[in-house]
């Protein structure tokens, strides 16, 4: 049975769950899926991926 006198303390004691996704990982996953789906676009997908990764690294746009 839940004791409602302690409910505010229980709510304050809960931890926040944080999920960190990396931009590089998401881009790599997207590029891989696109290459599997449309192999003819391999050169374009790789070129765009490399340019985006370079911009992220140069300007420190890490998520």
XYZ file of N, CA and C in Angstrom:
189
model
N 0.845 -1.176 0.000
C 0.000 0.000 0.000
C 0.895 1.246 0.000
N 0.511 2.240 -0.744
C 1.291 3.463 -0.892
C 0.914 4.449 0.203
N 1.906 4.913 0.923
C 1.667 5.909 1.970
C 1.825 7.288 1.344
N 0.732 8.007 1.229
C 0.726 9.287 0.517
C 1.441 10.403 1.272
N 1.785 10.186 2.539
C 2.528 11.214 3.276
C 3.943 11.363 2.728
N 4.471 10.289 2.183
C 5.844 10.308 1.687
C 5.923 10.522 0.177
N 4.799 10.778 -0.458
C 4.782 10.941 -1.909
C 5.675 12.079 -2.396
N 5.634 13.292 -1.792
C 6.539 14.355 -2.271
C 8.011 13.974 -2.147
N 8.380 13.288 -1.060
C 9.768 12.873 -0.895
C 10.155 11.836 -1.943
N 9.225 10.944 -2.267
C 9.505 9.928 -3.275
C 9.676 10.564 -4.649
N 8.869 11.570 -4.948
C 8.984 12.238 -6.237
C 10.298 12.995 -6.354
N 10.753 13.584 -5.259
C 12.017 14.310 -5.281
C 13.206 13.362 -5.360
N 13.051 12.158 -4.850
C 14.157 11.209 -4.804
C 14.353 10.473 -6.125
N 13.430 10.598 -7.056
C 13.560 9.882 -8.319
C 14.703 10.459 -9.145
N 15.387 9.576 -9.834
C 16.499 9.995 -10.676
C 16.007 10.276 -12.088
N 16.684 11.179 -12.741
C 16.359 11.513 -14.123
C 17.184 10.618 -15.040
N 16.534 10.004 -16.001
C 17.219 9.149 -16.965
C 17.552 9.993 -18.188
N 18.819 10.010 -18.534
C 19.256 10.790 -19.685
C 19.768 9.857 -20.767
N 19.382 10.146 -21.990
C 19.844 9.368 -23.136
C 20.688 10.288 -23.997
N 21.939 9.897 -24.226
C 22.845 10.701 -25.043
C 23.049 10.000 -26.381
N 22.659 10.666 -27.425
C 22.881 10.139 -28.765
C 23.955 10.979 -29.437
N 24.862 10.333 -30.071
C 25.928 11.033 -30.777
C 25.504 11.280 -32.213
N 25.796 12.479 -32.696
C 25.455 12.829 -34.073
C 26.193 11.913 -35.040
N 27.457 11.629 -34.755
C 28.251 10.783 -35.654
C 27.631 9.398 -35.798
N 27.199 8.828 -34.694
C 26.591 7.501 -34.736
C 25.287 7.485 -35.505
N 24.470 8.509 -35.303
C 23.202 8.582 -36.028
C 23.425 8.758 -37.523
N 24.399 9.594 -37.884
C 24.700 9.789 -39.304
C 25.240 8.515 -39.938
N 26.086 7.800 -39.211
C 26.630 6.549 -39.742
C 25.524 5.521 -39.944
N 24.603 5.443 -38.999
C 23.480 4.518 -39.128
C 22.611 4.877 -40.323
N 22.295 6.152 -40.462
C 21.479 6.605 -41.588
C 22.183 6.335 -42.923
N 23.475 6.627 -42.983
C 24.230 6.386 -44.216
C 24.253 4.899 -44.556
N 24.450 4.059 -43.561
C 24.463 2.614 -43.799
C 23.134 2.093 -44.313
N 22.046 2.575 -43.731
C 20.717 2.151 -44.181
C 20.462 2.607 -45.612
N 20.838 3.853 -45.920
C 20.640 4.355 -47.279
C 21.472 3.589 -48.299
N 22.698 3.238 -47.923
C 23.555 2.483 -48.842
C 22.968 1.096 -49.096
N 22.428 0.465 -48.050
C 21.800 -0.842 -48.247
C 20.547 -0.736 -49.111
N 19.785 0.337 -48.922
C 18.532 0.494 -49.658
C 18.777 0.909 -51.109
N 19.735 1.804 -51.317
C 19.985 2.347 -52.660
C 21.493 2.317 -52.920
N 22.037 1.170 -53.316
C 23.492 1.053 -53.491
C 24.086 1.995 -54.537
N 23.295 2.423 -55.512
C 23.824 3.311 -56.557
C 24.221 4.674 -55.997
N 23.691 5.036 -54.832
C 23.994 6.342 -54.242
C 25.199 6.305 -53.305
N 25.960 5.226 -53.329
C 27.078 5.055 -52.397
C 28.041 6.237 -52.416
N 28.462 6.676 -53.581
C 29.433 7.773 -53.663
C 28.881 9.064 -53.069
N 27.628 9.381 -53.382
C 27.028 10.614 -52.866
C 26.830 10.548 -51.352
N 26.349 9.407 -50.880
C 26.112 9.256 -49.443
C 27.423 9.369 -48.677
N 28.471 8.713 -49.160
C 29.766 8.774 -48.472
C 30.348 10.180 -48.509
N 30.213 10.866 -49.632
C 30.738 12.233 -49.729
C 30.013 13.157 -48.760
N 28.699 13.079 -48.727
C 27.921 13.927 -47.811
C 28.249 13.584 -46.367
N 28.354 12.282 -46.057
C 28.679 11.852 -44.698
C 30.034 12.406 -44.258
N 31.036 12.287 -45.107
C 32.369 12.769 -44.747
C 32.399 14.286 -44.565
N 31.680 15.010 -45.397
C 31.620 16.470 -45.260
C 30.943 16.858 -43.955
N 29.833 16.208 -43.638
C 29.107 16.530 -42.400
C 29.951 16.194 -41.178
N 30.612 15.043 -41.176
C 31.468 14.662 -40.044
C 32.616 15.651 -39.886
N 33.199 16.098 -40.985
C 34.288 17.079 -40.914
C 33.799 18.396 -40.324
N 32.629 18.849 -40.730
C 32.072 20.100 -40.188
C 31.790 19.956 -38.699
N 31.235 18.808 -38.299
C 30.951 18.573 -36.879
C 32.239 18.612 -36.070
N 33.284 17.969 -36.562
C 34.554 17.940 -35.836
C 35.249 19.300 -35.827
N 35.214 20.011 -36.934
C 35.893 21.308 -37.008
C 35.251 22.355 -36.104
N 33.945 22.364 -36.058
C 33.246 23.386 -35.285
C 32.798 22.903 -33.912
N 33.113 21.668 -33.558
C 32.784 21.157 -32.231
C 31.295 21.070 -31.971
N 30.540 20.621 -32.938
C 29.088 20.549 -32.808
C 28.645 19.199 -32.261
N 29.263 18.753 -31.221
C 28.910 17.453 -30.647
C 27.631 17.582 -29.836
N 26.792 16.562 -29.970
C 25.531 16.565 -29.213
C 25.695 15.763 -27.946
